[in-house]
mmCIF file of C-alpha atoms in Angstrom:
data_model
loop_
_atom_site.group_PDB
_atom_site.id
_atom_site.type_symbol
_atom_site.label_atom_id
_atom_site.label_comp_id
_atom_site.label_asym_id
_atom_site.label_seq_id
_atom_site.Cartn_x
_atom_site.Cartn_y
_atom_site.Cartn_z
ATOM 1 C CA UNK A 1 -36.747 12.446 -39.410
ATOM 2 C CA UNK A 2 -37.569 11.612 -35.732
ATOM 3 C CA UNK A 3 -34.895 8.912 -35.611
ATOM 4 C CA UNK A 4 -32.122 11.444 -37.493
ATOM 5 C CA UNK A 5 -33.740 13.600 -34.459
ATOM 6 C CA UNK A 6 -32.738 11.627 -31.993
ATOM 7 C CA UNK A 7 -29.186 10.548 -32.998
ATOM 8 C CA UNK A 8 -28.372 14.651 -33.017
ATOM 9 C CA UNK A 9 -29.439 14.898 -29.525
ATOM 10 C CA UNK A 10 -26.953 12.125 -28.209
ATOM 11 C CA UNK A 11 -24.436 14.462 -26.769
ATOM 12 C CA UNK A 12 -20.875 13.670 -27.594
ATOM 13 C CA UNK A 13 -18.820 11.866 -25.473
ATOM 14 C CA UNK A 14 -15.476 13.684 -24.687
ATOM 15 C CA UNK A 15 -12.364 13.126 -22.731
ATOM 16 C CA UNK A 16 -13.664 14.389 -19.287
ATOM 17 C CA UNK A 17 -16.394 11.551 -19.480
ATOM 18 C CA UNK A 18 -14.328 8.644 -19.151
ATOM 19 C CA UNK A 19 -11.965 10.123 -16.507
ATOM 20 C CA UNK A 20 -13.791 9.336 -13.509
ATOM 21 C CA UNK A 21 -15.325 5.669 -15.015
ATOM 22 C CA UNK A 22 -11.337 4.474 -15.712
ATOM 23 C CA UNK A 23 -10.540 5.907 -11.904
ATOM 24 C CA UNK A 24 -13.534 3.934 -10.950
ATOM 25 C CA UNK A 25 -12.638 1.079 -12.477
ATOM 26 C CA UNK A 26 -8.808 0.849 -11.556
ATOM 27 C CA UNK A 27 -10.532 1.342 -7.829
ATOM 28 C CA UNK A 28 -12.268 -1.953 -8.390
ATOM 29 C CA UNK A 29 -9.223 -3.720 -9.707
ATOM 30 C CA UNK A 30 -7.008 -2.503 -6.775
ATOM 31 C CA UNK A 31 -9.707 -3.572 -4.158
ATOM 32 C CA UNK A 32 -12.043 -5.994 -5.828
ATOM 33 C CA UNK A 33 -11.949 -8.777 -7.964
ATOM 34 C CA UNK A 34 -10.158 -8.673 -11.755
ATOM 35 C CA UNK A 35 -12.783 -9.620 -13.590
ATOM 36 C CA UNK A 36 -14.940 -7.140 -11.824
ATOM 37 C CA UNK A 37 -12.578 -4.379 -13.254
ATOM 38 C CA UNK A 38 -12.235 -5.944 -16.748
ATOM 39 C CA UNK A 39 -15.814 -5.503 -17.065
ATOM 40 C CA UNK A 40 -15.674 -1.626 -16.597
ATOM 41 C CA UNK A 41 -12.250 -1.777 -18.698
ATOM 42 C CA UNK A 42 -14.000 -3.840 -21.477
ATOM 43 C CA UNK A 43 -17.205 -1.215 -21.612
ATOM 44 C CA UNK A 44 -15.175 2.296 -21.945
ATOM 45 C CA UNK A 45 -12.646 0.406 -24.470
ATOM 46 C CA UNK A 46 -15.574 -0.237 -26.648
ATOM 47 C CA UNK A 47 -17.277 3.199 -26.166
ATOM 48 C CA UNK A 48 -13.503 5.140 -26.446
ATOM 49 C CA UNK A 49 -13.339 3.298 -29.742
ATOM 50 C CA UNK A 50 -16.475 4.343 -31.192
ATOM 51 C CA UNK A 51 -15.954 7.739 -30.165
ATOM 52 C CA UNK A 52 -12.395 7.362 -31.658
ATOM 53 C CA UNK A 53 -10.889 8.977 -28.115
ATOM 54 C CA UNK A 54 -7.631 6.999 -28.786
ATOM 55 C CA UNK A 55 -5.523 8.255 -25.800
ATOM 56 C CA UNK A 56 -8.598 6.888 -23.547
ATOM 57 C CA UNK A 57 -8.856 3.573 -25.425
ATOM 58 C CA UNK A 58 -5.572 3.204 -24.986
ATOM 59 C CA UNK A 59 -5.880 3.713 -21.475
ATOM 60 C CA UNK A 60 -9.061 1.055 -20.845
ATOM 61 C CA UNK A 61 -7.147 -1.557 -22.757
ATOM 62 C CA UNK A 62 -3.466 -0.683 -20.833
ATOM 63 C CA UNK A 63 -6.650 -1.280 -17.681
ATOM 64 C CA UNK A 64 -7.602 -4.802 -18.928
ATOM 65 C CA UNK A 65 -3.836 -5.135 -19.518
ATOM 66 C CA UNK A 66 -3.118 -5.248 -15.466
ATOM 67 C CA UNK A 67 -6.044 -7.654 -15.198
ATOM 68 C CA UNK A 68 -5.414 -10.103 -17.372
ATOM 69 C CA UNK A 69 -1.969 -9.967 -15.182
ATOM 70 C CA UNK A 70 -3.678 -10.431 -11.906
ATOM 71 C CA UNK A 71 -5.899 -12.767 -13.302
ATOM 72 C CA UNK A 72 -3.009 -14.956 -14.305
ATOM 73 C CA UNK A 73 -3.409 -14.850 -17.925
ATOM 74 C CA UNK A 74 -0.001 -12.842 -18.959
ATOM 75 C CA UNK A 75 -0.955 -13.681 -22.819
ATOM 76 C CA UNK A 76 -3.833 -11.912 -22.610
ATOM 77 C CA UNK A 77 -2.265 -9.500 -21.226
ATOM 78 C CA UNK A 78 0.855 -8.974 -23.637
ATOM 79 C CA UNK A 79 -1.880 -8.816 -26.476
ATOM 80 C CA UNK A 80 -4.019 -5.714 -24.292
ATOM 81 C CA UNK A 81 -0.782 -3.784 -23.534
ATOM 82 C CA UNK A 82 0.667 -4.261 -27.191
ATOM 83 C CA UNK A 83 -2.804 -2.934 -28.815
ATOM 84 C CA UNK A 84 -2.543 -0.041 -26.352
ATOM 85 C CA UNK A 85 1.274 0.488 -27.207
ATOM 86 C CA UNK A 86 -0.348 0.572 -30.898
ATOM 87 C CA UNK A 87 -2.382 2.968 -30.460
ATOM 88 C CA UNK A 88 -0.021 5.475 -28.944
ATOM 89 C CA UNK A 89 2.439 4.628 -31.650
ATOM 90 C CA UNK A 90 2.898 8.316 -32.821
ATOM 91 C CA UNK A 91 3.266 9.501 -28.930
ATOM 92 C CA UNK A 92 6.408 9.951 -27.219
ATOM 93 C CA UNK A 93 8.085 7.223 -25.483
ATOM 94 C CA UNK A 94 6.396 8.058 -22.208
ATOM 95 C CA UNK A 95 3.260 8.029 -22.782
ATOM 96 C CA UNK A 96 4.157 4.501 -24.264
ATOM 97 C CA UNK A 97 6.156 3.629 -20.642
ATOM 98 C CA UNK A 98 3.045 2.135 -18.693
ATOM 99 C CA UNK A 99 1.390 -0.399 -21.627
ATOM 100 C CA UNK A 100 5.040 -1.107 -22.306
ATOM 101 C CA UNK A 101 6.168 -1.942 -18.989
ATOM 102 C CA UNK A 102 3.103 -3.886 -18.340
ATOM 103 C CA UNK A 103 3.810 -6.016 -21.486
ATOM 104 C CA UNK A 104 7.422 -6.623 -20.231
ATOM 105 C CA UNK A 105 6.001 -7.960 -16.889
ATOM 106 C CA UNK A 106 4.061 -10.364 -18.858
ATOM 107 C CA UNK A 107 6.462 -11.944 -21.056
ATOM 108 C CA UNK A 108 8.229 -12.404 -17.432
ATOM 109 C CA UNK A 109 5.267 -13.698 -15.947
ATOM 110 C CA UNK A 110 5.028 -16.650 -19.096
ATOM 111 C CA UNK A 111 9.110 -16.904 -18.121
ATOM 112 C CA UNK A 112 10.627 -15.366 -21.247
ATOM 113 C CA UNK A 113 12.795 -13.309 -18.710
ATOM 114 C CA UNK A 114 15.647 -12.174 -21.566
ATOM 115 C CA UNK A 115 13.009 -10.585 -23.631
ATOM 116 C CA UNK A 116 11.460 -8.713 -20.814
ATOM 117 C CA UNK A 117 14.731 -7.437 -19.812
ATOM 118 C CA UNK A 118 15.492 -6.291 -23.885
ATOM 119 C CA UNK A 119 12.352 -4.415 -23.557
ATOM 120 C CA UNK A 120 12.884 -2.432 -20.489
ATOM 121 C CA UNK A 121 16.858 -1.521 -21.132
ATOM 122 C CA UNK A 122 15.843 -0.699 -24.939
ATOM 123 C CA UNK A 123 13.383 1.487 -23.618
ATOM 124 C CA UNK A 124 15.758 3.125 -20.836
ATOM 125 C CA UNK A 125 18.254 3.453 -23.929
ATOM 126 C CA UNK A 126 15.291 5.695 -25.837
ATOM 127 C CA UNK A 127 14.567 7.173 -22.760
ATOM 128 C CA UNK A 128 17.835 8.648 -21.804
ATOM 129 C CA UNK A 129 18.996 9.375 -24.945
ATOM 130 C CA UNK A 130 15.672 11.798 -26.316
ATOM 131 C CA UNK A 131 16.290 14.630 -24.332
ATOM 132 C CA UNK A 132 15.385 16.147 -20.953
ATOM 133 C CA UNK A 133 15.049 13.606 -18.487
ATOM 134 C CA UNK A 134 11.557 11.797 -17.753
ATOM 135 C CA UNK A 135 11.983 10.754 -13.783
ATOM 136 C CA UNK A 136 8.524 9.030 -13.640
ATOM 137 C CA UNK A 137 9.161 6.946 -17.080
ATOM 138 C CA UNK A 138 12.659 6.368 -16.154
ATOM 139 C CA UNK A 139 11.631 5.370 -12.457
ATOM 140 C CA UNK A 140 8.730 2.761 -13.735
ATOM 141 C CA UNK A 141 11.283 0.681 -16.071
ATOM 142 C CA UNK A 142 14.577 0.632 -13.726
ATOM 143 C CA UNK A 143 11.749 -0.899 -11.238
ATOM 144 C CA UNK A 144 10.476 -3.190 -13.648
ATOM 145 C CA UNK A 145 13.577 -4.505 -14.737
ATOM 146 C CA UNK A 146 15.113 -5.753 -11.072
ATOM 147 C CA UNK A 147 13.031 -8.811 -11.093
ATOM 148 C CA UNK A 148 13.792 -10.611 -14.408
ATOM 149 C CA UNK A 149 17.628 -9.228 -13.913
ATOM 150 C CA UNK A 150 17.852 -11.156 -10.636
ATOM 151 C CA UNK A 151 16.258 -14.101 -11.696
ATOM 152 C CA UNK A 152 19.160 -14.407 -15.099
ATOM 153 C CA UNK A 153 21.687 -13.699 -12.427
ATOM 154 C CA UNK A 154 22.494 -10.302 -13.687
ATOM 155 C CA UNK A 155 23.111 -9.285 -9.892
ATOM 156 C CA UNK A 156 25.523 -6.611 -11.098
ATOM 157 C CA UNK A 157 22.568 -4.943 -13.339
ATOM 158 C CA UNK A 158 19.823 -5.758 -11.122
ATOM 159 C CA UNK A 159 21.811 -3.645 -8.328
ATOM 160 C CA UNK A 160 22.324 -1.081 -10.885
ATOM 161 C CA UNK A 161 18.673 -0.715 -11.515
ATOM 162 C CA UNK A 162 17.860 -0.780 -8.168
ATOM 163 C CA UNK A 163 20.415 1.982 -7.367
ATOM 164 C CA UNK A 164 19.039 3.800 -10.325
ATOM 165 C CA UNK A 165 15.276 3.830 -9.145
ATOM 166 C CA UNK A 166 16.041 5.115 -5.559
ATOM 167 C CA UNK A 167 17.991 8.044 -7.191
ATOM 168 C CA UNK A 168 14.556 8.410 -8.767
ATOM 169 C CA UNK A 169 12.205 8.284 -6.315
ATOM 170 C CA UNK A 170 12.553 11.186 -4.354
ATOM 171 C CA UNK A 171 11.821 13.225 -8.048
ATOM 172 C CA UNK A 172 8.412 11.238 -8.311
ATOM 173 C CA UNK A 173 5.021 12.504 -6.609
ATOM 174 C CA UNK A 174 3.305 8.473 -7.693
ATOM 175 C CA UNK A 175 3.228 6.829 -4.533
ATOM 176 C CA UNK A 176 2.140 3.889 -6.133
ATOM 177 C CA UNK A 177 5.385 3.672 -8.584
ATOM 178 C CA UNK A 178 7.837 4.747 -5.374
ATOM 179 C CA UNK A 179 6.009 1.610 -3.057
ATOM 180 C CA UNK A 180 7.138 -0.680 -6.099
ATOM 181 C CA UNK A 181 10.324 0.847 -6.244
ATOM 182 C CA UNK A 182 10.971 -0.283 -2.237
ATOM 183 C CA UNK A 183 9.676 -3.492 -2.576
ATOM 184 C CA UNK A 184 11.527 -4.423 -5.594
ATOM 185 C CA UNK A 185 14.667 -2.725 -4.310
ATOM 186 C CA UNK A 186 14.703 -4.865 -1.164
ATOM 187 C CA UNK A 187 15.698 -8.295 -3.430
ATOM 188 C CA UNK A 188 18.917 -6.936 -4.268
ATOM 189 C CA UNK A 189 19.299 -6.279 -0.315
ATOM 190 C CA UNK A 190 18.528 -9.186 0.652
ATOM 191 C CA UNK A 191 21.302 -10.845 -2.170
ATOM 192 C CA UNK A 192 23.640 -8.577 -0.629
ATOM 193 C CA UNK A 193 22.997 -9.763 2.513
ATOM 194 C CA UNK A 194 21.738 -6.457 3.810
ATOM 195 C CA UNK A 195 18.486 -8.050 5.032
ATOM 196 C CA UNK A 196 17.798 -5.098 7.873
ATOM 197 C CA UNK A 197 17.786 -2.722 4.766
ATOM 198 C CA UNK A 198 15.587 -4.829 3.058
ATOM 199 C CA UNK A 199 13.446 -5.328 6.127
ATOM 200 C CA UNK A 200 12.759 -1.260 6.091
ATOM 201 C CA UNK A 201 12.628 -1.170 2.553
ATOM 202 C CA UNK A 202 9.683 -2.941 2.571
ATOM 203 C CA UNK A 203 8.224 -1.475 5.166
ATOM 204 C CA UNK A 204 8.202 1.844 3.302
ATOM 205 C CA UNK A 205 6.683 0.037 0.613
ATOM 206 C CA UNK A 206 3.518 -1.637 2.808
ATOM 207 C CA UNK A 207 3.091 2.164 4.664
ATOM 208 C CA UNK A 208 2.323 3.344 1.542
ATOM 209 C CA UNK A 209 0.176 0.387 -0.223
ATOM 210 C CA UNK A 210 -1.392 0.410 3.045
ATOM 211 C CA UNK A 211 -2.582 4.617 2.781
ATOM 212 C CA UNK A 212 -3.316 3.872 -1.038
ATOM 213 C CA UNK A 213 -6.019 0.525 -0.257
ATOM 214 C CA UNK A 214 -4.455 -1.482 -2.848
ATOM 215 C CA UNK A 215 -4.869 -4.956 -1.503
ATOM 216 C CA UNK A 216 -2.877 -6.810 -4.496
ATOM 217 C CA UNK A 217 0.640 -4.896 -4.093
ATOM 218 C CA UNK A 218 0.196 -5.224 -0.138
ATOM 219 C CA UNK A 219 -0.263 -9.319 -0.686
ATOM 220 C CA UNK A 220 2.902 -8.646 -2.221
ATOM 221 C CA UNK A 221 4.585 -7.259 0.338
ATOM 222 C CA UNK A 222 3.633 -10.038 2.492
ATOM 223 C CA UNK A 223 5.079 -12.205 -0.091
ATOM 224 C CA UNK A 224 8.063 -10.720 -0.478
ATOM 225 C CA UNK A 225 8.357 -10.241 3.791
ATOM 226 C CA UNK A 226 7.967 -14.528 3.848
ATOM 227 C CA UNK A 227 10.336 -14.216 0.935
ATOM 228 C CA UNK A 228 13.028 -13.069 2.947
ATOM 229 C CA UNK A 229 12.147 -14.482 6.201
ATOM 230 C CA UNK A 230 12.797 -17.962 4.387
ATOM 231 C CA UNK A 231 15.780 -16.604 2.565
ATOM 232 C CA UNK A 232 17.548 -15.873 6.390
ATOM 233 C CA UNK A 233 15.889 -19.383 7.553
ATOM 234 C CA UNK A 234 13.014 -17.346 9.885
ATOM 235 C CA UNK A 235 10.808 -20.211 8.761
ATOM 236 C CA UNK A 236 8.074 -19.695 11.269
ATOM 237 C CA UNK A 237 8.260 -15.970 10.200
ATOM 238 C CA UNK A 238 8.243 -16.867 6.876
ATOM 239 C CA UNK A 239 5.007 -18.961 6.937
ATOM 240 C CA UNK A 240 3.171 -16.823 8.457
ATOM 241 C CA UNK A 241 3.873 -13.836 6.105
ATOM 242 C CA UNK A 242 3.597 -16.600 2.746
ATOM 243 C CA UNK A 243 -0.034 -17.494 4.691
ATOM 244 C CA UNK A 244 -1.565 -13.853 5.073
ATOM 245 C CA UNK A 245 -0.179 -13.267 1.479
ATOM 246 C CA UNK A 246 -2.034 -16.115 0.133
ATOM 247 C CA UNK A 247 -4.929 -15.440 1.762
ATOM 248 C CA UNK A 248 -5.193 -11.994 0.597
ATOM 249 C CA UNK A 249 -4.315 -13.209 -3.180
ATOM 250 C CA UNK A 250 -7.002 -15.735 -2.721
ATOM 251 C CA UNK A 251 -10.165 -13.321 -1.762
ATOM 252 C CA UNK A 252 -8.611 -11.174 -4.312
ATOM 253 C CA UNK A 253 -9.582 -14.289 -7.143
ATOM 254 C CA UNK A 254 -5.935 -13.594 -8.361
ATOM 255 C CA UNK A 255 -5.394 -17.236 -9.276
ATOM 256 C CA UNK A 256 -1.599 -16.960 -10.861
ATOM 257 C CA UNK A 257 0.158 -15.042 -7.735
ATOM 258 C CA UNK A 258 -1.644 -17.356 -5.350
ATOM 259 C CA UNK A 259 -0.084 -20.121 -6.858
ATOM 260 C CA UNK A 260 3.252 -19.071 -6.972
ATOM 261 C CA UNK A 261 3.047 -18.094 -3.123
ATOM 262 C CA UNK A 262 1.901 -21.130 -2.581
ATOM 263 C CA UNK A 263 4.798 -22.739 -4.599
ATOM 264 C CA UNK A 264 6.892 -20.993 -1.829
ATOM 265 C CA UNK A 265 5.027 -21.675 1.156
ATOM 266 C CA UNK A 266 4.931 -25.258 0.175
ATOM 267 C CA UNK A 267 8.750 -24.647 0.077
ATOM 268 C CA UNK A 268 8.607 -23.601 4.153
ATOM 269 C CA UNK A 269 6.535 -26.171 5.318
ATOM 270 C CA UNK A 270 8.948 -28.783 4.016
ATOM 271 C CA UNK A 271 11.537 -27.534 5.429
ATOM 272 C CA UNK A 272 9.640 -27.371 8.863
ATOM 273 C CA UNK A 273 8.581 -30.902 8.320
ATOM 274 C CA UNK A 274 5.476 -30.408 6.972
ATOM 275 C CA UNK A 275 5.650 -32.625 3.904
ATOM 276 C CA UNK A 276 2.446 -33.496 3.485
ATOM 277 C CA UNK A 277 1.313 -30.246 3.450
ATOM 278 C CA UNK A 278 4.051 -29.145 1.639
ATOM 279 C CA UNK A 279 2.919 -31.497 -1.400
ATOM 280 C CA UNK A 280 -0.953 -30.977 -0.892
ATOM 281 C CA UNK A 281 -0.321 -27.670 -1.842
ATOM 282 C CA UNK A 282 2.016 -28.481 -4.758
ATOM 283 C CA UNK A 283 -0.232 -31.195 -6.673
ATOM 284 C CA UNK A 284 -2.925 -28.734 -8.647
ATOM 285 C CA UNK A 285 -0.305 -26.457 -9.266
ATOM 286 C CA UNK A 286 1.074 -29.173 -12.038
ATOM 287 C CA UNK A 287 -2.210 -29.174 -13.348
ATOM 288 C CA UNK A 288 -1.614 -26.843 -17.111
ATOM 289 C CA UNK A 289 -4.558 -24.780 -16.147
ATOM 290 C CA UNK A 290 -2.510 -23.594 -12.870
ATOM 291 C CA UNK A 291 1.309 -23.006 -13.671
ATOM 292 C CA UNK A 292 3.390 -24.208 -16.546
ATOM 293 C CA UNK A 293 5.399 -22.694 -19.428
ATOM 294 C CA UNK A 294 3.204 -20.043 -19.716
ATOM 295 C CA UNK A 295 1.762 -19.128 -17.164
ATOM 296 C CA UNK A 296 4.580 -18.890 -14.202
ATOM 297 C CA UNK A 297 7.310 -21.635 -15.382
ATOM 298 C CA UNK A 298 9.579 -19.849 -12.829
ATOM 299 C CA UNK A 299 7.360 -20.927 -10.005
ATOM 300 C CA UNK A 300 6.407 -24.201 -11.772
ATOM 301 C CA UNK A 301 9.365 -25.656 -12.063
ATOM 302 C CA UNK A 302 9.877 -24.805 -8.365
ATOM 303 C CA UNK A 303 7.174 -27.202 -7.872
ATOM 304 C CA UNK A 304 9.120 -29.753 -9.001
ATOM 305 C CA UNK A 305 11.678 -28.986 -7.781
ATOM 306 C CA UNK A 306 10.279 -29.699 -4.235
ATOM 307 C CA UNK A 307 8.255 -32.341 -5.313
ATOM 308 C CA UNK A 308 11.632 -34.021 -6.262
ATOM 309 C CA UNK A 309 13.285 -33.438 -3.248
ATOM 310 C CA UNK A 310 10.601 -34.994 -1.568
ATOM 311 C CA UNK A 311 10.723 -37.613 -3.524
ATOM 312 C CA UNK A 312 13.946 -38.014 -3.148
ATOM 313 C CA UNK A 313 13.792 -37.909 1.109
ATOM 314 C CA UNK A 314 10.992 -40.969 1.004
ATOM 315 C CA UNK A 315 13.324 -42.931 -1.685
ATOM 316 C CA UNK A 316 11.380 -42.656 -4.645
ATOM 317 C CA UNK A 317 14.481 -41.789 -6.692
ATOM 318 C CA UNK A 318 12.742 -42.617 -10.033
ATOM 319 C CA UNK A 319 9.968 -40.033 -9.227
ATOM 320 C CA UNK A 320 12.596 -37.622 -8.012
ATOM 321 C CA UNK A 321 14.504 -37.746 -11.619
ATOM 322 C CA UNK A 322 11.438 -37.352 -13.371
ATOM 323 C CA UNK A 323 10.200 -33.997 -11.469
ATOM 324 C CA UNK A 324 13.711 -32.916 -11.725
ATOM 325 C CA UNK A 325 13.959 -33.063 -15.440
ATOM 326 C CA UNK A 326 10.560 -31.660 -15.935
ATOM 327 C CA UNK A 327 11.978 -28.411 -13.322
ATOM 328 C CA UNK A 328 14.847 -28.442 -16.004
ATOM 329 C CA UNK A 329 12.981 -28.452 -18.941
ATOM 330 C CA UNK A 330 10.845 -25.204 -17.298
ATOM 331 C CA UNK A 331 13.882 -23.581 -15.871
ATOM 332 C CA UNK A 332 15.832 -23.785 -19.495
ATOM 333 C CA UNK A 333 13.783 -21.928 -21.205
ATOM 334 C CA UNK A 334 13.288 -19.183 -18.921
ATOM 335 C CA UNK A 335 17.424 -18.380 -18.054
ATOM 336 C CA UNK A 336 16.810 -18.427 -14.210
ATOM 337 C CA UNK A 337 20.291 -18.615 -13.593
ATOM 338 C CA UNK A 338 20.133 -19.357 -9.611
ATOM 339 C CA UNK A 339 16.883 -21.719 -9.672
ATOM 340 C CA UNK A 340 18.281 -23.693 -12.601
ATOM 341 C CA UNK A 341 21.627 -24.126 -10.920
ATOM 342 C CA UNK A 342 20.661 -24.996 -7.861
ATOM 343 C CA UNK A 343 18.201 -27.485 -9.881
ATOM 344 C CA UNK A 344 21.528 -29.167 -11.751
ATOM 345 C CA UNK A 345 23.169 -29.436 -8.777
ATOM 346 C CA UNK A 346 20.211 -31.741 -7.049
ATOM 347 C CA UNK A 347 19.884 -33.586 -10.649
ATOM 348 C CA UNK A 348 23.782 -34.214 -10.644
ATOM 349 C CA UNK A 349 24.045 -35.373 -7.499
ATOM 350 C CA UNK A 350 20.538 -37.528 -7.844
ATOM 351 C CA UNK A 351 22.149 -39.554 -10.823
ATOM 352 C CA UNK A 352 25.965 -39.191 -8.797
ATOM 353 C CA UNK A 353 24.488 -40.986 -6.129
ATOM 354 C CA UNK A 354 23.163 -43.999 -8.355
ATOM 355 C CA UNK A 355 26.013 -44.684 -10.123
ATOM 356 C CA UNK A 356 25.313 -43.055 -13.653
ATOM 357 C CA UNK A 357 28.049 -40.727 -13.944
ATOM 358 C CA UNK A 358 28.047 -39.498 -17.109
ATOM 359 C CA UNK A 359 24.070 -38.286 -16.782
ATOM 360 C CA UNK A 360 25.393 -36.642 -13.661
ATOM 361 C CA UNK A 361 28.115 -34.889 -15.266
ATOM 362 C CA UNK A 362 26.082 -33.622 -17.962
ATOM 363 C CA UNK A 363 23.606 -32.508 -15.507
ATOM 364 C CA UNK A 364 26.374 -30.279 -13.582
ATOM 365 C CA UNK A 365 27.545 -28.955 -16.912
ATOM 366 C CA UNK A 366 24.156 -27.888 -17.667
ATOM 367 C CA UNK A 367 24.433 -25.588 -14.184
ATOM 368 C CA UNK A 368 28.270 -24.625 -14.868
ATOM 369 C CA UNK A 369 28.823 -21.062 -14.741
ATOM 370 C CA UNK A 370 25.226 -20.329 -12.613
ATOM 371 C CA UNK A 371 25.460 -19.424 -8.812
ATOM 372 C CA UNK A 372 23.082 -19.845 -6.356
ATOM 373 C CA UNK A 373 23.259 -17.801 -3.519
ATOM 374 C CA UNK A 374 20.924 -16.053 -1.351
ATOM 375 C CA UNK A 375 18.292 -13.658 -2.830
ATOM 376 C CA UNK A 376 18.866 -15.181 -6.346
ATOM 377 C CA UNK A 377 16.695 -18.112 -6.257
ATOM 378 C CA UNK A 378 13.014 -18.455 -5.916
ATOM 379 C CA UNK A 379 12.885 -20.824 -3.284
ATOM 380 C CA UNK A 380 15.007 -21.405 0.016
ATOM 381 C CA UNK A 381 18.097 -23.275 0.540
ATOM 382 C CA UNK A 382 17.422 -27.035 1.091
#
């Protein structure tokens, strides 16, 4: 009887309870360490779940979701965000939106980029054909889907998106969602060649990341800063913004993103003449553990990319075939259109240049019908 006692005077937990603990923890994930947040995340899953508060279960799992992501582990992630998505299954769309979107940006983080883009445009499709308009929803996917539609060389689509989202913004009281917006927005500038634009685009986007203390999406700004800096050939701009970006990624522990900066970095410093440092930086990043077909094959096969071309510079051409063809086996599967035909054309003109001119041939037909140009590719001119 005492035990029976004891169980009755547990009081129940309702939604109110876990309110402030998932605020507390998404503090910790936007200013401390991922695995710091998962913890929290991991703890009110389990206790929403026993409690059967599905809407807040869904909401500590769509939590461990975004740090699996920063964490670099976007299968993890895709598995957290499609339990949540689950979970909500008899909600409406929107209240699907955020696990959704999160599960689109991790099938582009492993490089299935055509997948993440069905995802988002079925989901627009839903969106704007159920009924009274849903700016925040709406605002969230045509943000999410500028990224994966510039790297397939969708330009046309990506532009659309972008024009879509700033339409948006001005409906939407998320500051969070409206900073994304800008930053993302200011890639389709900078393919445009309206770099100023993009320049106060993302300014707007670090004002407001700055107010809000989250460190990650400020590294990103950074990123994207030395991302067009080095797109425009600033290169001493563009190290210094790819260095503070790292940096912050780094004491952050958010081991994916910090490799792909420094996939780009390493990209500046050889074009400065820093080669050595250029492939010091590039070496663990081959390791599987640190990018690869999973886990940022964009960004790895820009590593070998470079590491070709600067194998190709100290005549190693052997070496410089065999990092090309393993960027091209990367780059394949993911439909980058501008990284994969700027990749083809340095392959082609590799084999060209030693006499095999059949390999080359098939190497340039691999890249026909892609176009590099500014904005499109992950990594600068050479």
């Amino acid at each position: 009887m005492a035990e029976n006692s004891s169980t009755q005077d547990i009081p129940a937990r309702g939604p109110a309870d876990f309110a402030p603990r998932l605020a507390l923890a998404r503090r910790i994930l936007t200013t401390g360490a991922a695995e710091d947040a998962a913890a929290v995340f991991r703890a009110l899953c389990a206790e929403a779940a026993e409690h059967r508060l599905v809407a807040e279960q869904a909401a500590a799992l769509q939590g461990l979701g975004d740090c699996a992501l920063e964490s670099g582990e976007p299968a993890a992630a895709r598995d957290h965000f499609a339990q949540a998505e689950l979970l909500l299954a008899g909600e409406p769309l929107a209240h699907r939106v955020p696990a959704l979107r999160g599960r689109a940006t991790a099938h582009l983080l492993a490089g299935e980029l055509r997948y993440a883009c069905h995802l988002l445009q079925t989901a627009i499709d839903e969106l704007s054909t159920a009924g009274p308009d849903d700016p925040q929803s709406l605002l969230a996917l045509h943000t999410a889907a500028i990224g994966p539609y510039m790297d397939m060389g969708a330009y046309a689509r990506a532009a659309h998106a972008a024009e879509l989202a700033l339409a948006l913004a001005p409906l939407v009281d998320n500051p969070t969602l409206v900073a994304g917006t800008h930053r993302a927005v200011a890639r389709t500038l900078v393919a445009e060649g309206r770099i100023a634009e993009a320049g106060r685009s993302l300014a707007k986007a670090q004002e407001l990341y700055e107010q809000l203390s989250i460190r990650t999406e400020l590294a990103h700004c950074h990123w994207m800063r030395g991302y067009v800096h080095a797109q425009e050939g600033d290169l001493d701009a563009a190290e210094h913004e790819l260095r503070t970006a790292r940096e912050m990624l780094a004491a952050k522990r958010a081991a994916l993103f910090t490799g792909q900066v420094e996939v780009e970095l390493a990209d500046v410093l050889r074009r400065r003449g820093k080669a050595a440092e250029a492939a010091e930086l590039l070496r663990p990043l081959l390791a599987p553990s640190a990018l690869g077909d999973e886990r940022g094959a964009v960004h790895a096969g820009g590593a070998h990319r470079l590491l070709g071309i600067m194998a190709e510079e100290g005549g190693d051409t052997e070496a410089a075939e065999e990092h090309y063809c393993a960027a091209l086996s990367l780059l394949e599967r993911t439909g980058a259109a501008g990284d994969l035909a700027d990749l083809c054309r340095l392959l082609g003109d590799l084999l060209w240049r030693g006499g095999r001119t059949e390999a080359a041939l098939g190497a340039y037909r691999t890249g026909l019908g892609h176009r590099a140009a500014p904005g499109t590719t992950t990594l600068g001119p050479c």
